[in-house]
mmCIF file of C-alpha atoms in Angstrom:
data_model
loop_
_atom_site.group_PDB
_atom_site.id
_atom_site.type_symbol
_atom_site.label_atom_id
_atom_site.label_comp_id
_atom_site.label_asym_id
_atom_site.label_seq_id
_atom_site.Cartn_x
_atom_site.Cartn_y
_atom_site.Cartn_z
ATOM 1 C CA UNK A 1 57.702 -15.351 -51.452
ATOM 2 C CA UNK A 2 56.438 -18.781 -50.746
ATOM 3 C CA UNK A 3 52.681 -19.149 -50.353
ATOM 4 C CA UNK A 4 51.180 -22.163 -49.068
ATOM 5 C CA UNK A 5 47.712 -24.103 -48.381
ATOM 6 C CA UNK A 6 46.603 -25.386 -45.091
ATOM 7 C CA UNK A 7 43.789 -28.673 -45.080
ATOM 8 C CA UNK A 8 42.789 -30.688 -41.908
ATOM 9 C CA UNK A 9 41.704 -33.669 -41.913
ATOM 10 C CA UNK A 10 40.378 -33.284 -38.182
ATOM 11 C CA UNK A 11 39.812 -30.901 -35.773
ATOM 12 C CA UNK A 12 42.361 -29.343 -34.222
ATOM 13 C CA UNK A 13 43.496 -26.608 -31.277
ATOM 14 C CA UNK A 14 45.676 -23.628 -31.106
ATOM 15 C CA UNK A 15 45.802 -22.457 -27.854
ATOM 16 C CA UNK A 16 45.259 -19.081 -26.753
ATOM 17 C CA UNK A 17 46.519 -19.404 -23.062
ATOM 18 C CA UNK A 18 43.119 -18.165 -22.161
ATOM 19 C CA UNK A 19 39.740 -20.044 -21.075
ATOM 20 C CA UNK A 20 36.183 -19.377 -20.400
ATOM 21 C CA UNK A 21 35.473 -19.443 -16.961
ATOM 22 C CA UNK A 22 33.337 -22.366 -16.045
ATOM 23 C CA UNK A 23 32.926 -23.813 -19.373
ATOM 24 C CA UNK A 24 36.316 -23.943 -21.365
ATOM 25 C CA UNK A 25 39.702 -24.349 -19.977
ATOM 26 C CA UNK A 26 41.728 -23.815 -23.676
ATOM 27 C CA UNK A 27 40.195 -21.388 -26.116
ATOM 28 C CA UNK A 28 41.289 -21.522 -29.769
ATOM 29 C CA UNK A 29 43.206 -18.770 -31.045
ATOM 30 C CA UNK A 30 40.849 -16.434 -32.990
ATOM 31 C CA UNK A 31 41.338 -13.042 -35.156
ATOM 32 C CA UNK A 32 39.642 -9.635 -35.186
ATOM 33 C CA UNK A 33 36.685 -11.151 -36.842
ATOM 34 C CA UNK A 34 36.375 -14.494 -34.460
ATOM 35 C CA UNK A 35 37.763 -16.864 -36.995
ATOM 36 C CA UNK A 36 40.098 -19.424 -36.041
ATOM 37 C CA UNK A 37 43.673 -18.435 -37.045
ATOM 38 C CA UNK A 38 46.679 -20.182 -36.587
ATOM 39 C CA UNK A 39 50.146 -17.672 -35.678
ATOM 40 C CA UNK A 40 53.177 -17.090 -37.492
ATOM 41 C CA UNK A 41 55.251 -18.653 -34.619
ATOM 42 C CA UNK A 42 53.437 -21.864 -34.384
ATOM 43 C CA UNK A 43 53.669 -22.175 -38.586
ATOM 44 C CA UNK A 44 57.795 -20.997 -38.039
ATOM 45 C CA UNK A 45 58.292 -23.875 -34.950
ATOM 46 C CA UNK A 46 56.764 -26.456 -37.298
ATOM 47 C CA UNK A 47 57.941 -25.886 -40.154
ATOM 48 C CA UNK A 48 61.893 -25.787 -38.297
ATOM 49 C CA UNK A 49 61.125 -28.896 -36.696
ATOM 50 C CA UNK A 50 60.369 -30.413 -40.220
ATOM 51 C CA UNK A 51 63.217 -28.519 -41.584
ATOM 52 C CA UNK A 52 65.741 -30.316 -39.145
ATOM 53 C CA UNK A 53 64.521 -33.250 -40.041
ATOM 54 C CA UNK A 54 64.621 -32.912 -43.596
ATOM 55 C CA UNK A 55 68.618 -31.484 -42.887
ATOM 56 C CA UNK A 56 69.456 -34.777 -41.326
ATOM 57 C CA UNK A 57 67.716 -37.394 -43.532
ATOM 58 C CA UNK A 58 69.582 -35.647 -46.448
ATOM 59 C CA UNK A 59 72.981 -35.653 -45.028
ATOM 60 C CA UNK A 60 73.282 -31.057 -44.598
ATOM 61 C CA UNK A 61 75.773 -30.343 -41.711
ATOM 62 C CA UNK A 62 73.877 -28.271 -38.881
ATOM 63 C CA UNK A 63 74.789 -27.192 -35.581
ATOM 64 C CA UNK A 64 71.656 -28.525 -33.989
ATOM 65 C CA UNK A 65 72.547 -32.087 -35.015
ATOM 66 C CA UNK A 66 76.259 -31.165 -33.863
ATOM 67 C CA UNK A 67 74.994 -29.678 -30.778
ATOM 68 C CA UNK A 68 77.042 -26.684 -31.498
ATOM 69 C CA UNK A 69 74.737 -24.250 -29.025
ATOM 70 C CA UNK A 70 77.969 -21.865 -28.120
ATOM 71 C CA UNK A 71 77.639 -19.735 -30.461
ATOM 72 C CA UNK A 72 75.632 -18.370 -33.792
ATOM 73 C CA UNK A 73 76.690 -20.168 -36.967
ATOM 74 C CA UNK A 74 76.002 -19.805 -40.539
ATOM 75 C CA UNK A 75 73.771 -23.715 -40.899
ATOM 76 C CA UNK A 76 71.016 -23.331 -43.249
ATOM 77 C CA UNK A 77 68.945 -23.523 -39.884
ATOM 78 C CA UNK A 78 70.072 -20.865 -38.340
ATOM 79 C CA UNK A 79 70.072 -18.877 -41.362
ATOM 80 C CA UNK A 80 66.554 -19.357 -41.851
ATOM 81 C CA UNK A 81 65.266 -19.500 -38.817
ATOM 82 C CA UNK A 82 67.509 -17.726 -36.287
ATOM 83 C CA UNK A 83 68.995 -18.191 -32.761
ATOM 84 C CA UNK A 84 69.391 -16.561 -29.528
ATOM 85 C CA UNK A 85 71.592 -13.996 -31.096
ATOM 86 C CA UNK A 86 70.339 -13.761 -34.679
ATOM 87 C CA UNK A 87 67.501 -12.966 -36.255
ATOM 88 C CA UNK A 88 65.284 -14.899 -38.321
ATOM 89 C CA UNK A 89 65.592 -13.927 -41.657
ATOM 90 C CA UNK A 90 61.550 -15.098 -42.696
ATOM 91 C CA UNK A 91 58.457 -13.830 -41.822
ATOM 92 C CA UNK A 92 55.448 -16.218 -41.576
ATOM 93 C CA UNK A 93 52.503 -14.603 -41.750
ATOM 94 C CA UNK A 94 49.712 -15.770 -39.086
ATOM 95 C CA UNK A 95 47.918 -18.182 -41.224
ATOM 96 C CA UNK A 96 44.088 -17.485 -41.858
ATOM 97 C CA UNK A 97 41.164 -19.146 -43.253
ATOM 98 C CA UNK A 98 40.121 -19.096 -46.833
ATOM 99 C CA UNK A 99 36.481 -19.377 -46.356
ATOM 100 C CA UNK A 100 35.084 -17.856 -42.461
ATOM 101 C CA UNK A 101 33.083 -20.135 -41.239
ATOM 102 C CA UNK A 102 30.642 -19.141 -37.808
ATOM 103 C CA UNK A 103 31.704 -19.522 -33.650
ATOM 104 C CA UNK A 104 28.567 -22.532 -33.299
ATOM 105 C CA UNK A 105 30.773 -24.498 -35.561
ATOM 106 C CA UNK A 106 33.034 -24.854 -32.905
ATOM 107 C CA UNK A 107 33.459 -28.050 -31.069
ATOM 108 C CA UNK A 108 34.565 -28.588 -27.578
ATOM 109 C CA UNK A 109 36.345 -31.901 -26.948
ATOM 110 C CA UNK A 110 36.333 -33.064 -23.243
ATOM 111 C CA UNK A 111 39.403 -35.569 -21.678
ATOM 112 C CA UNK A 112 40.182 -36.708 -18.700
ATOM 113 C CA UNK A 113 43.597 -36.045 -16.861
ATOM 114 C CA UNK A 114 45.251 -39.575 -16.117
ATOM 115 C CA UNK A 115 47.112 -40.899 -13.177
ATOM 116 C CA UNK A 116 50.467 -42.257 -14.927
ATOM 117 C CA UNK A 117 50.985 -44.419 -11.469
ATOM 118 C CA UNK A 118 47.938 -45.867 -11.526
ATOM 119 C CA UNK A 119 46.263 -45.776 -15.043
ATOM 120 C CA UNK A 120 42.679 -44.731 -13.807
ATOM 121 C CA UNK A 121 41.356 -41.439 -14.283
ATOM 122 C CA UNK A 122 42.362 -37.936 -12.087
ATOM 123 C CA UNK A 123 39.996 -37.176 -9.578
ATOM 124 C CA UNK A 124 38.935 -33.578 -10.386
ATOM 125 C CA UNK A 125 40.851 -33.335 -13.574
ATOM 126 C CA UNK A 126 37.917 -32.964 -16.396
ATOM 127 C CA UNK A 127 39.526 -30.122 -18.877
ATOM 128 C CA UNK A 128 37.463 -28.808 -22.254
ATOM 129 C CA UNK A 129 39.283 -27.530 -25.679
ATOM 130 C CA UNK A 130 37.751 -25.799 -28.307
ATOM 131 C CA UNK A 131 38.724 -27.033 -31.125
ATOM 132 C CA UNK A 132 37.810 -25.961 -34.784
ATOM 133 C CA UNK A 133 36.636 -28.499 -37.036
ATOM 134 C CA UNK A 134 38.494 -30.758 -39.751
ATOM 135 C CA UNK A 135 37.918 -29.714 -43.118
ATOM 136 C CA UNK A 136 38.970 -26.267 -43.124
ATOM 137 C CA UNK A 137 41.795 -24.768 -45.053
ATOM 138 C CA UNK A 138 44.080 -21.940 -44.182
ATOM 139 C CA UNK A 139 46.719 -19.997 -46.675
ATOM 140 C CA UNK A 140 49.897 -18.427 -44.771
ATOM 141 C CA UNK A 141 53.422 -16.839 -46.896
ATOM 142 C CA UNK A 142 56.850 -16.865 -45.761
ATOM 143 C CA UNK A 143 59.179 -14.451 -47.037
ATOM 144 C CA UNK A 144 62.186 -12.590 -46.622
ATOM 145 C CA UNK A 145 63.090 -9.772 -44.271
ATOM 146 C CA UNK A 146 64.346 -6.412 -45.500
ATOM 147 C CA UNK A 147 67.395 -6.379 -46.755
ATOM 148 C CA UNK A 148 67.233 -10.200 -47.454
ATOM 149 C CA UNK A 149 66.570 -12.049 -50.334
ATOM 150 C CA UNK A 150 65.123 -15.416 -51.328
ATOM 151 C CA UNK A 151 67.841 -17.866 -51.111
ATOM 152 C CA UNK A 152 67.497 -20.910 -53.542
ATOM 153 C CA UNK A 153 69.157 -23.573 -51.054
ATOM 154 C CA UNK A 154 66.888 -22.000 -47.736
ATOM 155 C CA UNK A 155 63.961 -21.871 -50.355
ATOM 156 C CA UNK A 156 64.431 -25.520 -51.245
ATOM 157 C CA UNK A 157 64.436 -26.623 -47.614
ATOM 158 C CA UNK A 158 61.367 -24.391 -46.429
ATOM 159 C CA UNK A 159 59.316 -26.135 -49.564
ATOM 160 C CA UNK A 160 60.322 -29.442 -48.536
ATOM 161 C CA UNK A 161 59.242 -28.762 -45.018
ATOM 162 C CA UNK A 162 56.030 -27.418 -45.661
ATOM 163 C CA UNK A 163 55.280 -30.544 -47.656
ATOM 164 C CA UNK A 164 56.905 -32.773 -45.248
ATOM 165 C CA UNK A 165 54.408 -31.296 -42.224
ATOM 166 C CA UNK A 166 51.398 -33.247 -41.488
ATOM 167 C CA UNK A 167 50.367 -32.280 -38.135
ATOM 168 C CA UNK A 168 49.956 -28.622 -36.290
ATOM 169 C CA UNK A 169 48.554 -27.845 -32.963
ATOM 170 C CA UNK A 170 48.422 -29.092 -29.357
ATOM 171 C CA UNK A 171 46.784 -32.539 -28.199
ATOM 172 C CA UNK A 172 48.596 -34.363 -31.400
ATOM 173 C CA UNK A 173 48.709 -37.739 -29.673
ATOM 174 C CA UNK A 174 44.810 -37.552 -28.912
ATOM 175 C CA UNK A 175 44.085 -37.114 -32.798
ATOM 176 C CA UNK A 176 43.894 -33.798 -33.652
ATOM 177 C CA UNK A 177 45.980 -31.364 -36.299
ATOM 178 C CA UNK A 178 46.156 -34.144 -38.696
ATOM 179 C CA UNK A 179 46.791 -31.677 -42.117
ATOM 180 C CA UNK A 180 48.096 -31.459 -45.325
ATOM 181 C CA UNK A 181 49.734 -28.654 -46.939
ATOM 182 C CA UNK A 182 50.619 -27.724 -50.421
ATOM 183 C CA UNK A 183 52.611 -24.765 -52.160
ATOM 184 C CA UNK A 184 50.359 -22.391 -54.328
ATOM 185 C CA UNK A 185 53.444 -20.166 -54.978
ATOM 186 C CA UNK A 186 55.698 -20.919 -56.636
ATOM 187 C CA UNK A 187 54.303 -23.831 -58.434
ATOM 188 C CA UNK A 188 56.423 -26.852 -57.768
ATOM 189 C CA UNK A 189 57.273 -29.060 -60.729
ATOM 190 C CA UNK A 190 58.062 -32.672 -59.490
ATOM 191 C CA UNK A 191 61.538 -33.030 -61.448
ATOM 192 C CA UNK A 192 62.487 -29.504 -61.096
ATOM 193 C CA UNK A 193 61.960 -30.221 -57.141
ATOM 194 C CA UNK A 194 63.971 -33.303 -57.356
ATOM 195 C CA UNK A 195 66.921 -31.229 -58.470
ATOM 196 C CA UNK A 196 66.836 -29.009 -56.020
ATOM 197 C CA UNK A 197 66.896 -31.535 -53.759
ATOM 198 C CA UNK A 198 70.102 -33.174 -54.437
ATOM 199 C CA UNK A 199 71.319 -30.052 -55.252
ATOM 200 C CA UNK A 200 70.401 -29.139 -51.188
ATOM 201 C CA UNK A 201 71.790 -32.925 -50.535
ATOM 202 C CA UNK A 202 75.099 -31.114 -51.739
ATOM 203 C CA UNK A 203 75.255 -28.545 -49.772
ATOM 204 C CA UNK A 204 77.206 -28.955 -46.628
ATOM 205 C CA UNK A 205 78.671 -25.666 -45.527
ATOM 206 C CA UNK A 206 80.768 -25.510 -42.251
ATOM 207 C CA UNK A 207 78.744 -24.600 -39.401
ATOM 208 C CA UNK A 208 81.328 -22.021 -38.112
ATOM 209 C CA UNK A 209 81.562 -20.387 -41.600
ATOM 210 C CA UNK A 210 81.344 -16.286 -41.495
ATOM 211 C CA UNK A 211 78.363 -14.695 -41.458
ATOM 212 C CA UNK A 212 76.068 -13.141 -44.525
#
């Protein structure tokens, strides 16, 4: 099981797909208890995005950078994170706050929709976010689904990912989700980490190899 550390350095949003009528349009996404929490599907889309990335800048044959959409493969993305026709084979847990903090701490940012044509400002376009505030730090795991195990290459690239990630959440371009995360478990040694690395820099498995 990987367990990792969530810090912002600003505010940020998760959207709930629901407002307040009259006051908010985009309500943070909140648990049981009313503290911010950020999904397990958000943390998984992130963390493949950085994963892909990571995949191409180190050479790893997948069949996203192929375009290879046809069919399901066996690429380390796919393995890890699933298609249309395969399951992921991680769980990441919704990701919640170390240290609850109370619903007046809540900010709500304000913008104003703009008119691409023109450059000026929407007429009737005002929308509100709550946001929660920078600072805060959330702990989330990943880890394998019955009857899976923890593989060493998908392991390698999931680490890398969550350390490559430095932004979560909507409204991105407007400054907010700026974070940082770390890995609490396991504890990552610099020149063990290196060595995975180029041992993941090695891998390059056919993308139409069988099934595991």
């Amino acid at each position: 099981m990987i367990t990792a550390t969530i810090s912002f350095n600003s505010d940020f949003h998760i959207g709930s797909g629901i407002g307040k009528a009259g006051y908010i349009d985009s309500l943070f996404v909140k648990d049981g208890q009313g503290n911010p929490t950020i999904p397990g599907q958000t943390l998984k889309g992130v963390t493949r995005d950085s994963c892909i990335r990571i995949a191409n800048s180190l050479e790893v044959e997948h069949c996203i950078s192929n375009k290879n959409k046809k069919h399901c493969c066996n690429c380390i993305i796919c393995r890890i994170f699933g298609r249309a026709s395969r399951p992921s084979k991680y769980l990441f847990s919704p990701a919640h706050l170390k240290t609850a903090v109370d619903d007046e701490k809540y900010p709500v940012r304000k913008r104003t929709g703009i008119d691409r044509e023109t450059g000026t400002a929407k007429e009737n376009a005002l929308f509100s976010t709550e946001v929660a505030p920078c600072n805060l730090e959330f702990e989330f795991t990943i880890k394998p689904k019955p009857p899976y195990q923890l593989d060493e290459l998908e392991v390698t690239l999931l680490k890398a990912s969550i350390l490559w990630t430095r932004e979560i959440g909507g409204n991105r371009r407007r400054g907010l989700g700026h974070c940082t995360m770390t890995i609490t478990e396991p504890a990552i040694n610099k020149a063990v980490f290196k060595e995975e690395l180029e041992r993941l820099r090695d891998f390059n498995k056919d993308v139409e190899g069988t099934d595991v």
